[in-house]
């Protein structure tokens, strides 16, 4: 008999709070928080929750160490310059200091000189409340994390299927058990979504075929019937090769295509030019594997596709995701149980910061953005250069949360820009992380256990409620209380009550969280019925509500008898919600659009095709000569952005930010497991420890992100985040996704000759075939020389960011090592 979890905690407790894990990732697991005398004593997964069924990942069980972490920022801190030490002050003094500096920036440079960067790793009211603040303040530079994370797939789906806002997951992961084939791309489900992995394994046990695609042989591929390791950013070529087989062997759904698919005939010349043999040359994937994957997917109905960041953080992201959408469309797997385009981290509903903001005059200054789409989030990848150069206009103030600075591309340049040009940096702080080290004001904020609200980034299109279990620790406050505190000081309390009227009766300095959450939810029709009353797991069926739900009555209904979660189970099954023309697919043609005139009109490809990464041996031979290996990145099981690297329980699972090296390459460079190695790209240098493994291709190295050189449990410099190596200048043109999945680097063992390592790698790579890329048609509009001309650049000799002939002072960073 296998081990079974205890039904309840064996610790002494006086109450149990039924709640939801909030924003440690996107899973939204049901939780039971055991409390004794106002203190959390234990955390259990809720076995009655329909998604996690009692399971928790390391972040969930380790959250106890988050709540009472002695390393948390406990009190407000300020300092006049980034060279000064922080001083503990009162909340009033800290808010006054921040407000005065924000007003000074506004008066001297204009409101557009303030940049507000919000991320899903905190409360929904920070995301919506700070955006509301920015609109009233008058800055266009209200930035989201989506264009750094995983939103470009949603952008692509808006053009393919039609959607209100971003295209989102169609069928929940629970529905995977109805699939006969599941194709996953750009994710290691077992590592990054271990709770959702349960459903993949359940489907596997029922006979479902698994096709899994990623640039390294990850943990999930162990369970795949067809594991596919491909070259980063080449998914479009792979899928077009699969579709070539499906069309040639007549395995597509004629009836569905004839009725619901637009542009397949126009696409066919590109498909015919990408047979499996050519796709194999471009992707590293054997021709026979491409053929097997195509036949498996097309003959196993219903089938679905799923994925995550791997198809987002790359140059050709929009075309790649259009190809995956086309695959599931031509096989007729849309709007059926067991089918769908089901990307994770692409599930939050359309969101408004308030319809009343429409009464404000338009903002005069243009937003700092060069992405082709003029809607959805503004990309943070645009700002390292803008803040460093102060062009096209000055950015003098930054307000953000989490550990965004450590995770931005061009990190060394960005940190130097803060030291050089930012007059006031405000940080809503959990930990004294890399971003907090570049702040003038550090506000201690509550964890999700110390407040209540909406889990707004839930996989499965879920909105769920989390309940407050304990009072705030130390002097921590909710993010929205920081927003309101600054707003009241800058605009006056009368205006504060006008724009933020949801105040607590016992203290008007604080926000009534439930009241504001309900108001925000009801600013958008898709979530109008999804409020605390219909989400609270203590008073309603557990698992929350899958949007859209336009009334409270809809939010309380199950779509069919065996649906495990309330709300809309399958999208595009019939008429798209609220479409004024009553279309199933709210696109210009009323069909699934493989060919998109709307994308062509903004300057992108009319038809999806392969386009080389801007950082590849093919597209950038000059950089390849200096940096001959491909770098791909991802996430470990123990961490999601900043959080659990600061908790010993989680950090001990993967304490070092390792660098994976194939044994053949390691032998050439005399690298053994655990050796101290170095990586160099065109934008900076990185230290780490080698993990010699066949998980990665010999032409590629792999490392994980979201680490921090200031995290406490391991030597700092070897945990510098891999974003230091990622270019911030040339990004995905459509949505400005930085290319975390494809950079060019040089690898060598510390203490050995770097130039000799470069020579050996080039000699080693001669054994591999050339890439059959059409240089006239399959490169992108990188404009490397143009984009880099005049921009700050990194000098490998001095290890400094250079601009206009001068070396910039580094930010508050650890010094580089020799060797």
Coordinates of C-alpha atoms in Angstrom, one line a residue, residues 405-698:
X405 CA 15.3 44.5 -12.3
X406 CA 17.1 41.1 -11.9
X407 CA 14.9 39.6 -14.6
X408 CA 15.1 42.2 -17.2
X409 CA 17.1 41.7 -20.4
X410 CA 20.3 43.7 -20.5
X411 CA 20.4 43.7 -16.7
X412 CA 23.9 45.2 -16.3
X413 CA 22.9 48.1 -18.5
X414 CA 19.6 48.5 -16.7
X415 CA 21.2 48.6 -13.2
X416 CA 23.8 51.1 -14.5
X417 CA 20.9 53.2 -15.8
X418 CA 19.3 53.3 -12.3
X419 CA 22.6 54.5 -10.8
X420 CA 23.0 57.1 -13.5
X421 CA 19.6 58.6 -14.1
X422 CA 16.8 57.5 -11.7
X423 CA 15.9 60.1 -9.1
X424 CA 13.4 58.0 -7.3
X425 CA 13.0 54.2 -7.4
X426 CA 10.1 52.8 -5.3
X427 CA 10.0 49.1 -4.5
X428 CA 7.1 47.2 -2.9
X429 CA 9.3 44.7 -1.1
X430 CA 9.3 41.1 0.1
X431 CA 13.0 40.6 0.2
X432 CA 16.3 42.6 0.1
X433 CA 16.7 41.4 -3.5
X434 CA 18.6 42.8 -6.5
X435 CA 15.7 45.2 -7.3
X436 CA 15.5 46.4 -3.7
X437 CA 19.2 47.1 -3.8
X438 CA 18.4 49.7 -6.5
X439 CA 15.6 51.4 -4.7
X440 CA 15.4 54.7 -2.8
X441 CA 12.2 53.6 -1.0
X442 CA 11.4 50.1 0.2
X443 CA 7.8 49.5 1.3
X444 CA 7.3 46.2 3.2
X445 CA 4.2 44.4 1.7
X446 CA 2.0 41.6 2.9
X447 CA 2.0 38.0 1.7
X448 CA -1.2 36.5 0.3
X449 CA -1.8 34.8 3.7
X450 CA -2.0 38.3 5.3
X451 CA -4.6 39.7 3.0
X452 CA -7.6 38.6 0.8
X453 CA -8.3 39.0 -2.8
X454 CA -8.6 37.5 -6.3
X455 CA -6.1 35.0 -7.8
X456 CA -6.1 36.8 -11.1
X457 CA -3.4 34.9 -13.1
X458 CA -4.9 31.4 -12.7
X459 CA -4.4 28.7 -15.3
X460 CA -7.6 27.2 -16.7
X461 CA -9.2 30.7 -17.1
X462 CA -9.9 30.5 -13.4
X463 CA -10.7 33.3 -11.1
X464 CA -10.4 32.2 -7.5
X465 CA -10.6 33.8 -4.1
X466 CA -8.0 33.7 -1.4
X467 CA -8.9 34.4 2.2
X468 CA -6.8 36.2 4.8
X469 CA -5.6 33.8 7.4
X470 CA -3.5 36.0 9.8
X471 CA -3.0 39.7 10.5
X472 CA -0.1 41.4 8.6
X473 CA 3.3 40.6 10.1
X474 CA 5.6 43.3 11.4
X475 CA 4.7 46.7 9.7
X476 CA 3.8 45.1 6.4
X477 CA 0.9 46.7 4.4
X478 CA -1.0 45.7 1.3
X479 CA 0.3 46.9 -2.1
X480 CA -2.9 48.9 -2.7
X481 CA -2.5 50.7 0.6
X482 CA 0.9 52.0 -0.7
X483 CA -0.9 53.2 -3.9
X484 CA -3.6 54.9 -1.9
X485 CA -1.1 56.4 0.6
X486 CA 0.9 58.0 -2.2
X487 CA -2.2 59.1 -4.2
X488 CA -3.7 60.9 -1.1
X489 CA -0.4 62.8 -0.6
X490 CA 0.0 63.8 -4.3
X491 CA -3.6 64.7 -5.2
X492 CA -5.1 65.3 -1.8
X493 CA -7.5 63.2 0.3
X494 CA -10.6 64.5 -1.4
X495 CA -9.4 63.3 -4.8
X496 CA -8.1 60.2 -3.1
X497 CA -11.6 59.3 -1.9
X498 CA -13.0 60.1 -5.4
X499 CA -10.7 57.8 -7.3
X500 CA -10.1 55.2 -4.5
X501 CA -13.4 55.2 -2.5
X502 CA -13.1 51.7 -1.2
X503 CA -11.8 52.5 2.3
X504 CA -12.1 50.6 5.5
X505 CA -14.5 51.9 8.0
X506 CA -12.1 51.5 10.8
X507 CA -9.2 53.2 9.0
X508 CA -9.7 55.2 5.8
X509 CA -5.9 55.0 5.1
X510 CA -6.5 51.4 4.2
X511 CA -8.5 49.8 1.4
X512 CA -11.4 47.5 1.8
X513 CA -9.9 44.8 -0.3
X514 CA -13.0 42.8 -1.1
X515 CA -15.0 45.9 -2.1
X516 CA -12.3 47.1 -4.5
X517 CA -11.8 43.6 -5.9
X518 CA -15.5 43.2 -6.6
X519 CA -15.6 46.7 -8.3
X520 CA -12.6 45.9 -10.5
X521 CA -14.1 42.5 -11.5
X522 CA -17.4 44.2 -12.4
X523 CA -15.7 46.8 -14.6
X524 CA -15.4 44.0 -17.2
X525 CA -18.4 42.1 -18.4
X526 CA -16.5 38.8 -18.7
X527 CA -16.0 38.8 -15.0
X528 CA -19.0 40.7 -13.8
X529 CA -20.5 37.7 -12.0
X530 CA -17.2 36.5 -10.6
X531 CA -16.9 38.3 -7.2
X532 CA -16.1 37.3 -3.7
X533 CA -19.6 36.0 -3.1
X534 CA -19.3 33.5 -6.0
X535 CA -15.6 32.6 -5.5
X536 CA -15.0 32.3 -1.7
X537 CA -13.9 28.6 -1.2
X538 CA -15.3 28.7 2.4
X539 CA -18.9 29.4 1.2
X540 CA -19.0 28.2 -2.5
X541 CA -17.9 25.1 -4.4
X542 CA -14.1 24.9 -4.4
X543 CA -12.1 25.7 -7.5
X544 CA -13.4 29.1 -8.4
X545 CA -15.0 30.1 -11.7
X546 CA -13.8 29.8 -15.3
X547 CA -14.5 33.1 -17.0
X548 CA -16.5 34.4 -18.7
X549 CA -19.5 34.6 -16.3
X550 CA -21.7 37.6 -16.9
X551 CA -23.9 37.2 -13.8
X552 CA -23.6 35.7 -10.4
X553 CA -26.1 33.1 -11.5
X554 CA -23.8 32.0 -14.3
X555 CA -20.8 32.0 -12.0
X556 CA -22.6 29.4 -9.8
X557 CA -23.5 27.1 -12.7
X558 CA -21.7 24.0 -14.0
X559 CA -21.8 23.8 -17.8
X560 CA -22.6 20.1 -17.9
X561 CA -23.2 17.4 -15.3
X562 CA -19.6 16.1 -15.0
X563 CA -17.9 19.5 -15.2
X564 CA -15.6 19.7 -12.1
X565 CA -15.4 23.5 -12.1
X566 CA -18.1 26.2 -12.5
X567 CA -18.2 28.5 -15.5
X568 CA -17.4 28.3 -19.2
X569 CA -15.7 24.9 -19.7
X570 CA -14.8 25.1 -23.5
X571 CA -14.3 28.2 -25.6
X572 CA -15.2 28.4 -29.3
X573 CA -17.7 25.5 -28.9
X574 CA -20.4 27.9 -30.2
X575 CA -20.9 31.6 -30.5
X576 CA -18.1 33.7 -29.0
X577 CA -19.4 35.5 -25.9
X578 CA -20.8 39.0 -26.6
X579 CA -19.8 39.0 -30.2
X580 CA -22.1 41.6 -31.8
X581 CA -22.3 39.6 -35.0
X582 CA -22.9 36.3 -33.3
X583 CA -19.7 34.7 -34.8
X584 CA -18.1 31.6 -33.4
X585 CA -14.7 33.0 -34.3
X586 CA -14.7 36.9 -33.9
X587 CA -12.1 37.5 -36.7
X588 CA -12.6 39.6 -39.8
X589 CA -13.5 36.5 -41.8
X590 CA -15.5 34.9 -39.1
X591 CA -13.2 31.9 -39.3
X592 CA -9.9 30.7 -37.8
X593 CA -7.4 32.8 -39.7
X594 CA -4.2 31.1 -40.8
X595 CA -3.8 34.0 -43.2
X596 CA -4.1 37.3 -41.3
X597 CA -4.5 40.6 -43.1
X598 CA -4.7 42.3 -39.7
X599 CA -1.2 41.2 -38.9
X600 CA 0.0 42.2 -42.3
X601 CA -1.5 45.6 -41.8
X602 CA 0.7 46.3 -38.8
X603 CA 3.8 45.1 -40.5
X604 CA 4.1 41.4 -39.7
X605 CA 3.7 38.2 -41.8
X606 CA 0.4 37.6 -43.6
X607 CA 1.1 33.9 -43.3
X608 CA 3.0 32.1 -40.5
X609 CA 6.5 31.0 -41.5
X610 CA 9.9 30.1 -40.0
X611 CA 12.0 33.1 -39.2
X612 CA 15.4 32.8 -37.6
X613 CA 16.1 34.1 -34.2
X614 CA 18.1 37.3 -34.3
X615 CA 20.7 35.5 -32.2
X616 CA 21.5 32.4 -34.2
X617 CA 24.4 31.1 -36.2
X618 CA 22.5 31.8 -39.4
X619 CA 21.2 35.3 -38.7
X620 CA 24.2 36.8 -36.9
X621 CA 27.4 35.2 -38.2
X622 CA 29.5 38.1 -36.7
X623 CA 28.2 37.4 -33.2
X624 CA 28.4 33.6 -33.9
X625 CA 32.2 34.0 -34.6
X626 CA 32.6 35.4 -31.1
X627 CA 30.0 33.4 -29.3
X628 CA 29.5 30.0 -31.1
X629 CA 27.0 28.3 -28.8
X630 CA 23.3 28.7 -28.4
X631 CA 22.0 29.5 -24.9
X632 CA 18.5 28.5 -23.9
X633 CA 16.9 29.3 -20.5
X634 CA 14.0 28.1 -18.3
X635 CA 12.9 27.7 -14.7
X636 CA 13.6 25.1 -12.0
X637 CA 11.0 23.3 -10.0
X638 CA 11.8 25.1 -6.7
X639 CA 11.3 28.7 -7.7
X640 CA 9.0 31.0 -9.5
X641 CA 10.7 34.3 -10.0
X642 CA 12.1 35.8 -6.8
X643 CA 10.0 33.8 -4.2
X644 CA 11.4 30.5 -3.0
X645 CA 15.1 31.1 -3.5
X646 CA 14.7 33.1 -0.3
X647 CA 13.4 30.0 1.6
X648 CA 15.8 27.3 2.7
X649 CA 13.4 24.5 2.2
X650 CA 13.0 25.3 -1.5
X651 CA 16.4 26.6 -2.2
X652 CA 18.2 23.5 -1.1
X653 CA 16.4 21.6 -3.9
X654 CA 18.4 23.5 -6.5
X655 CA 20.8 25.8 -4.7
X656 CA 23.1 26.6 -7.6
X657 CA 22.2 28.2 -10.9
X658 CA 23.8 25.4 -12.9
X659 CA 24.8 25.5 -16.6
X660 CA 24.0 22.4 -18.5
X661 CA 26.7 21.2 -20.9
X662 CA 26.6 18.2 -23.2
X663 CA 29.3 15.5 -22.5
X664 CA 30.8 15.8 -25.9
X665 CA 31.2 19.6 -25.6
X666 CA 32.4 19.2 -22.0
X667 CA 35.2 16.8 -23.1
X668 CA 36.4 19.3 -25.8
X669 CA 36.6 22.0 -23.1
X670 CA 37.9 19.8 -20.3
X671 CA 34.9 20.5 -18.2
X672 CA 33.7 18.1 -15.5
X673 CA 30.5 18.0 -13.5
X674 CA 30.6 20.8 -10.9
X675 CA 33.4 22.8 -12.5
X676 CA 33.3 26.5 -12.2
X677 CA 32.6 27.8 -15.7
X678 CA 31.9 31.2 -17.4
X679 CA 29.6 32.3 -20.1
X680 CA 29.9 35.4 -22.3
X681 CA 27.4 37.0 -24.7
X682 CA 27.4 40.2 -26.6
X683 CA 25.9 42.0 -23.6
X684 CA 27.6 40.7 -20.4
X685 CA 29.3 37.7 -18.6
X686 CA 28.0 35.1 -16.2
X687 CA 29.6 32.6 -13.7
X688 CA 28.2 29.3 -12.7
X689 CA 28.8 25.6 -12.1
X690 CA 28.6 23.0 -14.9
X691 CA 26.2 20.2 -15.0
X692 CA 27.4 17.8 -17.6
X693 CA 24.3 16.1 -19.1
X694 CA 22.8 14.7 -22.3
X695 CA 19.7 16.7 -21.6
X696 CA 21.0 19.5 -23.8
X697 CA 22.2 19.4 -27.4
X698 CA 26.0 19.5 -28.0

